[in-house]
Structure formats: C-alpha cells, structure tokens
Tab-separated table of C-alpha atoms in Angstrom:
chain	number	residue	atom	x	y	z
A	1385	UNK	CA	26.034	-0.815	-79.716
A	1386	UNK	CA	28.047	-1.770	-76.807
A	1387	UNK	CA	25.648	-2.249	-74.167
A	1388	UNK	CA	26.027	-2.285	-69.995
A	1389	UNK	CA	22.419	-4.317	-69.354
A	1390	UNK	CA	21.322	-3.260	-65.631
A	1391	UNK	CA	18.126	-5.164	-64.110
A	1392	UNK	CA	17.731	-7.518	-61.731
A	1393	UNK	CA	14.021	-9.446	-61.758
A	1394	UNK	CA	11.831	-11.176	-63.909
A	1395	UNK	CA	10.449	-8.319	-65.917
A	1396	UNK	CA	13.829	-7.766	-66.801
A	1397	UNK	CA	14.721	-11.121	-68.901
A	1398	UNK	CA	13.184	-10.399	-72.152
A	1399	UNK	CA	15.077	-7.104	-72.520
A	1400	UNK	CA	18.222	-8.469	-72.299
A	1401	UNK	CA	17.188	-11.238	-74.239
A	1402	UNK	CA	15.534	-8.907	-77.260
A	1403	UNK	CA	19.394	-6.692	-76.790
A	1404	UNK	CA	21.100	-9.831	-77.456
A	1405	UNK	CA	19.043	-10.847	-80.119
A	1406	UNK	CA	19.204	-7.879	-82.113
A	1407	UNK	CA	23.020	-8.212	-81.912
A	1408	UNK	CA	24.611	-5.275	-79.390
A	1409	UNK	CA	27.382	-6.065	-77.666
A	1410	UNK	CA	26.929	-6.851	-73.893
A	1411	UNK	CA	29.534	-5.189	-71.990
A	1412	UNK	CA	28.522	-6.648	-68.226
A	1413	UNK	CA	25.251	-7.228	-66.582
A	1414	UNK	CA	24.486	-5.342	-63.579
A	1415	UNK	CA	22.087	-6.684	-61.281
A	1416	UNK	CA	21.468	-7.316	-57.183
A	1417	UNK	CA	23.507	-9.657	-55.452
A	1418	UNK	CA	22.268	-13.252	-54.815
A	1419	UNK	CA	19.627	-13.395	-51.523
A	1420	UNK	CA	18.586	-16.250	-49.176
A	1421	UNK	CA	15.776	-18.481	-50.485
A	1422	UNK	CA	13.592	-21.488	-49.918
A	1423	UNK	CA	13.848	-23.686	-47.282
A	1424	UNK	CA	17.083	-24.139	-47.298
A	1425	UNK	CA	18.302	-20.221	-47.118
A	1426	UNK	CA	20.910	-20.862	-49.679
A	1427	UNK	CA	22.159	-17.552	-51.755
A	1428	UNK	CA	20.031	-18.140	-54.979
A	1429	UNK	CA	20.896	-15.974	-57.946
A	1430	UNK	CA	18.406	-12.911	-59.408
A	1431	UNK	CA	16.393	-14.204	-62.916
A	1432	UNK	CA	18.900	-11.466	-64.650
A	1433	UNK	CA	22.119	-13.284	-63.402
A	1434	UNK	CA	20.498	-16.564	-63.746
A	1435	UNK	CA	19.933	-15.604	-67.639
A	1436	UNK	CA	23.346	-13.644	-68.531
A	1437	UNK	CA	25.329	-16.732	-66.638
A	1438	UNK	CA	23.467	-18.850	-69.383
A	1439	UNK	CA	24.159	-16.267	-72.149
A	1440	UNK	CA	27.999	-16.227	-71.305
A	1441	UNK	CA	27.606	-12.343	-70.116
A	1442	UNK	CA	29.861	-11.148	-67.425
A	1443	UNK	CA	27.798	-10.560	-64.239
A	1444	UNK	CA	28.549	-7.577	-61.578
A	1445	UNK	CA	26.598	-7.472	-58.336
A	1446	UNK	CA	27.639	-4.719	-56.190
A	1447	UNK	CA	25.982	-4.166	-52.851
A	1448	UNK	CA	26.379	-0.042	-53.721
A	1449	UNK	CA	27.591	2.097	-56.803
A	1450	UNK	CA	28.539	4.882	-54.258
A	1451	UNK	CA	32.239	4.087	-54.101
A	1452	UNK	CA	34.273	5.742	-56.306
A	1453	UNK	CA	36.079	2.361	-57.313
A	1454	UNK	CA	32.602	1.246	-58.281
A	1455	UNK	CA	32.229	3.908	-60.845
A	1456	UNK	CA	35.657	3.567	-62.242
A	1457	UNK	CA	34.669	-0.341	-62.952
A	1458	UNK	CA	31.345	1.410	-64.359
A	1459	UNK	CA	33.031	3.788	-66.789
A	1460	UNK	CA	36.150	1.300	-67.612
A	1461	UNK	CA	33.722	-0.914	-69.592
A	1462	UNK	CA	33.358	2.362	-72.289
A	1463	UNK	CA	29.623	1.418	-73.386
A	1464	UNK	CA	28.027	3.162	-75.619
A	1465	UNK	CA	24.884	3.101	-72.983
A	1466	UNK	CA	23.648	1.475	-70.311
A	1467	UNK	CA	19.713	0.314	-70.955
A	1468	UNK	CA	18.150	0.146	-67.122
A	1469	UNK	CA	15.278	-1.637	-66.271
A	1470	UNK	CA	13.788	-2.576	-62.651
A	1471	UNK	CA	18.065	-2.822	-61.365
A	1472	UNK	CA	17.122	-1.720	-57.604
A	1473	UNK	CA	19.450	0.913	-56.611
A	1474	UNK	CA	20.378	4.889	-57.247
A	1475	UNK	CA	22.424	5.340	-59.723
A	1476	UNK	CA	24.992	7.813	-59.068
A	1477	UNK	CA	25.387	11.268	-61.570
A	1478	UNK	CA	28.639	9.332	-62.314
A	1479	UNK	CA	27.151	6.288	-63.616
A	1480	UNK	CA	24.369	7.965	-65.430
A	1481	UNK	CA	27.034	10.159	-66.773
A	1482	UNK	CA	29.265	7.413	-67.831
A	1483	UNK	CA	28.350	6.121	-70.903
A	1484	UNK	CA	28.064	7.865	-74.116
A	1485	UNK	CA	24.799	8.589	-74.565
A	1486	UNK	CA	23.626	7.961	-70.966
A	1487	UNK	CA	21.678	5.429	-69.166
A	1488	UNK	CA	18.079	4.558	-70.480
A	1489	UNK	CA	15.483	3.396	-68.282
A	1490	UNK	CA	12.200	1.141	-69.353
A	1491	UNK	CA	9.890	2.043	-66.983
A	1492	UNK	CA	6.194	0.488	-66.695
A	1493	UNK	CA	3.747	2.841	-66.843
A	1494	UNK	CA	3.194	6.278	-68.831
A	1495	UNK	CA	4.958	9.072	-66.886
A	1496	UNK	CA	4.600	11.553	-65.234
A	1497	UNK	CA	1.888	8.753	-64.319
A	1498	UNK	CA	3.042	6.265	-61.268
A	1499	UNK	CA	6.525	7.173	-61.044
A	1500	UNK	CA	8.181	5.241	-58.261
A	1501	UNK	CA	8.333	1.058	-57.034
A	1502	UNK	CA	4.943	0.020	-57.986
A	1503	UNK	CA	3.370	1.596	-61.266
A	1504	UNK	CA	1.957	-1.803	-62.380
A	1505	UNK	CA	0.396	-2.712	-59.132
A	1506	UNK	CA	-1.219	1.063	-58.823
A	1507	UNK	CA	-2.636	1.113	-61.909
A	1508	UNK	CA	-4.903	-1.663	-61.561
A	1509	UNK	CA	-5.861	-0.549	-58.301
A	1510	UNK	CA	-6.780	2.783	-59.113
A	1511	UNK	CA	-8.856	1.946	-62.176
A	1512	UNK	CA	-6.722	3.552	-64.870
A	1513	UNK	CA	-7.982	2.151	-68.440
A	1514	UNK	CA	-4.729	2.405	-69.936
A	1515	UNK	CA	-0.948	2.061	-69.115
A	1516	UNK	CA	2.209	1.451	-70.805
A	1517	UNK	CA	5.782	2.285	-70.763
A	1518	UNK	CA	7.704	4.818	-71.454
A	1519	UNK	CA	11.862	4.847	-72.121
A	1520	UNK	CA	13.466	7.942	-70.134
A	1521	UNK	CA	16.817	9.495	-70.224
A	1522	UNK	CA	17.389	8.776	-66.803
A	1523	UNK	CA	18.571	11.937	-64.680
A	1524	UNK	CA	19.470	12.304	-60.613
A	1525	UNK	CA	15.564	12.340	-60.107
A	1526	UNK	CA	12.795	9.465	-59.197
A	1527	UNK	CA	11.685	8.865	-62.596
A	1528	UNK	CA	11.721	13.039	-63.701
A	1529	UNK	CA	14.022	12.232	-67.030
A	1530	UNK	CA	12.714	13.553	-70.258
A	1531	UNK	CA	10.873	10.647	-72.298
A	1532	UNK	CA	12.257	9.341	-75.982
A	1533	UNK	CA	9.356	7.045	-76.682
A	1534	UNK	CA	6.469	5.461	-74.927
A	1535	UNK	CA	3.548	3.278	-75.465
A	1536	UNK	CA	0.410	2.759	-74.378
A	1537	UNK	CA	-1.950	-0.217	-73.843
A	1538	UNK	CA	-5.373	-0.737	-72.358
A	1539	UNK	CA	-5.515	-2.583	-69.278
A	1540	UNK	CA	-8.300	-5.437	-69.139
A	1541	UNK	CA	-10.906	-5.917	-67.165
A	1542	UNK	CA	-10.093	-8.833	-65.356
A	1543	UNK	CA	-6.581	-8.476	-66.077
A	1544	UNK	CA	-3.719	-9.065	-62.924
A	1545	UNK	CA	-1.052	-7.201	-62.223
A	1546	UNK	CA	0.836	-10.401	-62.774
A	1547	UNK	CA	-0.714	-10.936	-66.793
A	1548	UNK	CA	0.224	-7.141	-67.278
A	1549	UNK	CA	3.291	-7.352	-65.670
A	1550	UNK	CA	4.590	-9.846	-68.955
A	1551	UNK	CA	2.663	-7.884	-71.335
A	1552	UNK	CA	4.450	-4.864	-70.451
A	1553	UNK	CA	7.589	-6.567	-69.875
A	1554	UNK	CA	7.296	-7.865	-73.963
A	1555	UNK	CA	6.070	-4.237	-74.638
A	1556	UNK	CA	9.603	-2.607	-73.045
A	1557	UNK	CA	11.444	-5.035	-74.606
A	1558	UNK	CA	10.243	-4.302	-77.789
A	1559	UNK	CA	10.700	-0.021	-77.546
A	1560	UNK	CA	13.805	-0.758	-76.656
A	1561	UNK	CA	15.142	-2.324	-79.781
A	1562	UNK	CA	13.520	0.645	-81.141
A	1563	UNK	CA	14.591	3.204	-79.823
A	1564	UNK	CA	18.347	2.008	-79.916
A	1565	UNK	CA	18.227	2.160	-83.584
A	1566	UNK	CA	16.412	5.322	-83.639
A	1567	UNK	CA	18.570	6.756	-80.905
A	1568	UNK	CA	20.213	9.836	-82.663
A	1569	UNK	CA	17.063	11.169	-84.205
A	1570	UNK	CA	15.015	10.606	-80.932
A	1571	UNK	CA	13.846	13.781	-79.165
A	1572	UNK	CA	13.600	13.542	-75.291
A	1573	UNK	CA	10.470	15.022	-74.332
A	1574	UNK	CA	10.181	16.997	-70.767
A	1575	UNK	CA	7.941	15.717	-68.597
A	1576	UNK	CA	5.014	17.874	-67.674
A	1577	UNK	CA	4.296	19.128	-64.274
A	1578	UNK	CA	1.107	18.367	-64.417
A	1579	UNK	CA	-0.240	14.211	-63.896
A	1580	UNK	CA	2.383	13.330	-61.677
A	1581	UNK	CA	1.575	10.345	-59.257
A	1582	UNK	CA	3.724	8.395	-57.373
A	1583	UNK	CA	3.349	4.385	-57.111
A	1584	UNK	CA	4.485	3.839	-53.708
A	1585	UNK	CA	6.191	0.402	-52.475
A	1586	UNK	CA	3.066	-1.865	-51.985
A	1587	UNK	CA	2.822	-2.585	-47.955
A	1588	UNK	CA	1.157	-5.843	-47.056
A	1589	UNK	CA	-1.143	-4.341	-44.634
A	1590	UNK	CA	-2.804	-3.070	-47.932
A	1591	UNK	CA	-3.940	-6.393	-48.519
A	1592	UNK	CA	-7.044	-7.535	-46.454
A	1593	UNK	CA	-10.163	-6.824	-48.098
A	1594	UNK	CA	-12.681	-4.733	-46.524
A	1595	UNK	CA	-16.039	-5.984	-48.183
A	1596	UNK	CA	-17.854	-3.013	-46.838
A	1597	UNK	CA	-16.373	-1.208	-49.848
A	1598	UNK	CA	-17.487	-0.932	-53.092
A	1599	UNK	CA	-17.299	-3.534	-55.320
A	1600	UNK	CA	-14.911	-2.120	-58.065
A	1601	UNK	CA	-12.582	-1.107	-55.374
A	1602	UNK	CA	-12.093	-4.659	-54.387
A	1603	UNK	CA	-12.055	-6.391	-57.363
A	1604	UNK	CA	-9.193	-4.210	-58.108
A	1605	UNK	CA	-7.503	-4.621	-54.988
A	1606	UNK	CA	-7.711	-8.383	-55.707
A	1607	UNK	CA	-6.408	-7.709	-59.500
A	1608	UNK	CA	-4.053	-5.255	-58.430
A	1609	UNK	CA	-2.343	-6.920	-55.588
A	1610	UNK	CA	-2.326	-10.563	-57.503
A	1611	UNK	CA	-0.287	-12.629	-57.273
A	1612	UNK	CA	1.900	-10.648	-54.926
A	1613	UNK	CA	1.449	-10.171	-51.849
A	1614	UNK	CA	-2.327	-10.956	-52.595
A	1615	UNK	CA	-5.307	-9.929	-51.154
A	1616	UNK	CA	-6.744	-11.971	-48.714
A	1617	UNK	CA	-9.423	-12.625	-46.488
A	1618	UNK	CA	-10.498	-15.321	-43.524
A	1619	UNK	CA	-12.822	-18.242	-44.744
A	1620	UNK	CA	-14.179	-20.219	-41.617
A	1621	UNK	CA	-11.534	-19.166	-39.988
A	1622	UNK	CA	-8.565	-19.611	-42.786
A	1623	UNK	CA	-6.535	-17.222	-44.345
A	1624	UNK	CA	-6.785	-17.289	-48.166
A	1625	UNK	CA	-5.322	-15.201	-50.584
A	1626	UNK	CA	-7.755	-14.011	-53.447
A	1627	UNK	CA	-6.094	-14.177	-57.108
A	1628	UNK	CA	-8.052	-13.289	-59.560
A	1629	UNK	CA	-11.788	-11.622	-59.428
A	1630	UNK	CA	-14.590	-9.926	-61.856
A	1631	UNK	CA	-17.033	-7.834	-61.395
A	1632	UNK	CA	-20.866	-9.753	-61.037
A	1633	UNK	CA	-24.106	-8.488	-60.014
A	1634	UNK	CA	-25.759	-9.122	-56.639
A	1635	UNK	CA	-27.008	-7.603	-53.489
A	1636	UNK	CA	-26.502	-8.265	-49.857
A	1637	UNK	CA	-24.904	-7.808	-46.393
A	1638	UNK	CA	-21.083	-6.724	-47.377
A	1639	UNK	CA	-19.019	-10.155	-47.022
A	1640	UNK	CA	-21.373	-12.579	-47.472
A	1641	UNK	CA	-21.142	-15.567	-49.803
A	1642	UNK	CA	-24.467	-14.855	-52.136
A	1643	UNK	CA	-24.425	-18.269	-53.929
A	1644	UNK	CA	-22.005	-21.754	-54.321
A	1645	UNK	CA	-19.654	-20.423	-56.889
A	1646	UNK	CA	-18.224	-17.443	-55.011
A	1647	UNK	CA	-20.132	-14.687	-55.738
A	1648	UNK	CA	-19.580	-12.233	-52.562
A	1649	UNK	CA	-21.507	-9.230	-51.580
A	1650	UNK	CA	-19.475	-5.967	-51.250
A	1651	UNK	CA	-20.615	-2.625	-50.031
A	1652	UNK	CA	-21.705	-2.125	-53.668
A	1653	UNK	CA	-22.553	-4.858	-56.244
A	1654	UNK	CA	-20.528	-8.007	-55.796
A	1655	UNK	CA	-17.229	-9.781	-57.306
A	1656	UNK	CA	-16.983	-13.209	-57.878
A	1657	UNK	CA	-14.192	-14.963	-56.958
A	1658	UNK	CA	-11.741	-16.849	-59.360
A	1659	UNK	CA	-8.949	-18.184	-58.098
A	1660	UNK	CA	-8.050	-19.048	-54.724
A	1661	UNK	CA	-5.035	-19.854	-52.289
A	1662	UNK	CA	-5.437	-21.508	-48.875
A	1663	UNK	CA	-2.082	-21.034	-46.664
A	1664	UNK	CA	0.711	-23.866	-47.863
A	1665	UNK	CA	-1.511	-24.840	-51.187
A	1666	UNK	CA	-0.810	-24.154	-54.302
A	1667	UNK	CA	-2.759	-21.634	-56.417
A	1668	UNK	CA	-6.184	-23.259	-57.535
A	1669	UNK	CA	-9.162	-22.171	-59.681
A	1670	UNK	CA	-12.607	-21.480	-57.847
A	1671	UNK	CA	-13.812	-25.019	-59.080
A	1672	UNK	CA	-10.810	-26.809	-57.912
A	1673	UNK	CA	-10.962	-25.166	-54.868
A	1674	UNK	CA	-14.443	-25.409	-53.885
A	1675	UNK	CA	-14.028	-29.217	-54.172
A	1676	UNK	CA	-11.679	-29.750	-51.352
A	1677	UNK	CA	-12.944	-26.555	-49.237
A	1678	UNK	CA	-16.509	-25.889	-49.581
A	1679	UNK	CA	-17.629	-22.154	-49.274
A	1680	UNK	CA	-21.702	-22.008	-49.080
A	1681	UNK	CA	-23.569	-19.549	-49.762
A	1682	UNK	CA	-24.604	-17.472	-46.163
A	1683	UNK	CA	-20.968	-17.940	-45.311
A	1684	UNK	CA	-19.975	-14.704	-43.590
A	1685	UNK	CA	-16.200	-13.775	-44.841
C-alpha cells in the first residue's frame, strides 16, 4: 500500500521500520520539526526523521497542518492511508479525510481506557494489570475513533513505564502489519461510553514522593513516572530521582531508610529501592550507588 508514515518519537521507529519491511510504499514521513538540544542548543532531528533520512524516505515537518496549502501537499501524495502513531499535532478533517481509507492511529493502551498524552505512564500508576494497544480509525475526536483491532498484555510487577513503553511499541508495530493486510475485512468497532479515562500530560510536580502514602501507590509512582521525569526525593539533602522500585515488607515511620539496601518505610508496607540517579550522574543500580553515596538505615528521606 502506499503509505504517508506520521510519528515523531522513539516509540514510533519500529512501525515505520516493520511498514518498510513488509514492503508498502512510503509516500513521505510526517513528523515534528527539529528542536534545540544538548549543550550546545543546536536543532537536532526527531528519532522518526533521524530513521526515514537513513531509509531514503522523504521527510515533511510542518510547524501546523491548518493551512490549506498544507493539506493540498497532504492529499497530493494520493496514499492509500496514512498509519499515525505518537505525530504530536491535530490532524485536520482534511487530512484524516485525505487518504483512501483514512488515517490509522496506534495508540498505547486499550480504549476507551487512557485516551489522551500519557496512557503508558497512567497505567502503571493507577495499578491496571493489563494494557495494550488498540489501532483506531482516527476521527475529529481525542482518541473517540471506532477500533479495528487491539491487543492486550499484562503489565509486570516491577515493570517501568520505560520497559513497557518498547514492549508496546513492538506490540503496535506488529498489529499494524496486520491489520494492513486485513484492512478490507476489518470491522471498526464503536467505542463504548462506558470506561472512558483520560491520561493527562504528566506534570513534574507529580513527581516527589510523599512516603506517608501507601506503599503500592509509590512504588507505582516510581514505576510509572520512570525514567521520565522520575520520581524523586531528597537524600541528606540531594535530589535523586528514583528509577525503578518493588514492593518489600517492613514497618516504620513513613520515609525512613529500614535497613542498608534501600528498603524505605511508606505509610503502608515498604518499597525497596532499585535504581538510583543523583543530579548530573548517570543512572546507577542500588549497589552501584550505595558505594559512592551511602544511605544508612535511620536515614530520614
């Protein structure tokens, strides 16, 4: 099929790779334009324009799809369909109208379930025991389209949104393929009314922990918000980000360091602490970084 590819990060990368492989045609990538980074500020390109410039694909970064010029580009390249997956703007009804058979979106969790910015990161946090994704004919609406195929996985215990973020990232990429061969015998299912959540943007003052909560709450806060923008809390008076968590057992005034490998009272039961980040370090398991910064147990955090 002749393809328009629109997605702009990481998650994105091994759908168009698994279109390409299973030989459609790639019209022209859209993604977001290229953004200051690192030290130096310089414009650095998106992971979906770094991998189509390697592929050969012609890459389109428009700031807006609002302009009627915009959609004439759009509809000039005659695709078949355009395959969306985490692209970062609205598409206009003349863009989703464009194609033949519409624009399909790969979205990462199992709708009506955590429609919106952040399904990955809310289900952890909210202790779902499954997720998934789903492929929607995409209509004017935040994530309302009617659903062609979806599936689920269960999300693991000590799993990060950052481990199920690839998992479901090899899981869309997979339905995809799928579903583009099955595409004219594919029903599109409404979505119910009922089960609809919204996974709101994550906001960074989400991210302290409050130890005086229950256990499980925190230990999916850590999971949930890992690795970005990462929990965090003060260690003799350091910031460091908490990456990775489990539940443990263990009693004791909320925030206090129960032993010498991490193991932290909460307001219920305990989590122990598995990976670490002190400000301008890298990322460092709990052994690693207990050797260069100490944490005792009786330390207050």
């Amino acid at each position: 099929m002749r393809i328009v590819f629109m997605g702009t990060p990481d998650f994105s990368v091994p759908v168009l790779d698994a279109l390409v492989a299973d030989g459609h045609e790639i019209a022209a990538v859209y993604c977001q334009p290229p953004r200051p980074a690192g030290r130096g500020k310089k414009d650095r390109p998106t992971p979906v324009h770094a991998r189509a410039t390697e592929l050969g694909l012609e890459v389109r970064h428009p700031v807006s799809l609002k302009g009627a010029d915009q959609q004439a580009e759009f509809a000039a390249l005659g695709a078949d369909v355009a395959v969306v997956v985490a692209y970062g703007l609205i598409l206009p009804q003349a863009v989703l109208d464009a194609p033949h058979h519409g624009c399909l979106n790969i979205h990462a969790s199992l709708l009506p379930r955590w429609r919106g910015a952040a399904p990955i990161h809310r289900a952890i946090m909210a202790g779902d025991a499954e997720t998934g994704v789903c492929i929607m004919q995409m209509e004017a609406g935040l994530d309302t389209g009617p659903v062609l195929m979806r599936e689920a996985t269960a999300i693991g215990s000590e799993e990060t949104t950052a481990q199920l973020h690839n998992r479901l990232s090899d899981m869309g990429a997979a339905l995809i393929v799928q579903a583009l061969r099955r595409l004219p015998e594919l029903t599109a299912d409404v979505q119910p009314e009922e089960g609809v959540t919204y996974a709101h943007k994550i906001d960074k003052a989400e991210a302290r922990v409050d130890w005086t909560r229950p256990a499980a709450e925190v230990d999916r806060q850590i999971r949930g918000l890992s690795p970005f923008p990462g929990a965090w809390c003060e260690m003799d008076g350091q910031r460091v980000k908490l990456l990775a968590s489990r539940l443990t057992e263990g009693t004791g005034p909320a925030g206090v360091v129960l032993d010498d490998n991490l193991r932290v009272a909460c307001g219920d039961g305990a989590v122990e602490l598995l990976r670490l980040q002190r400000a301008g370090k890298g990322a460092q398991d709990r052994e690693v970084f207990l050797n260069g910064f100490p944490v005792g147990a009786g330390t207050q955090l």
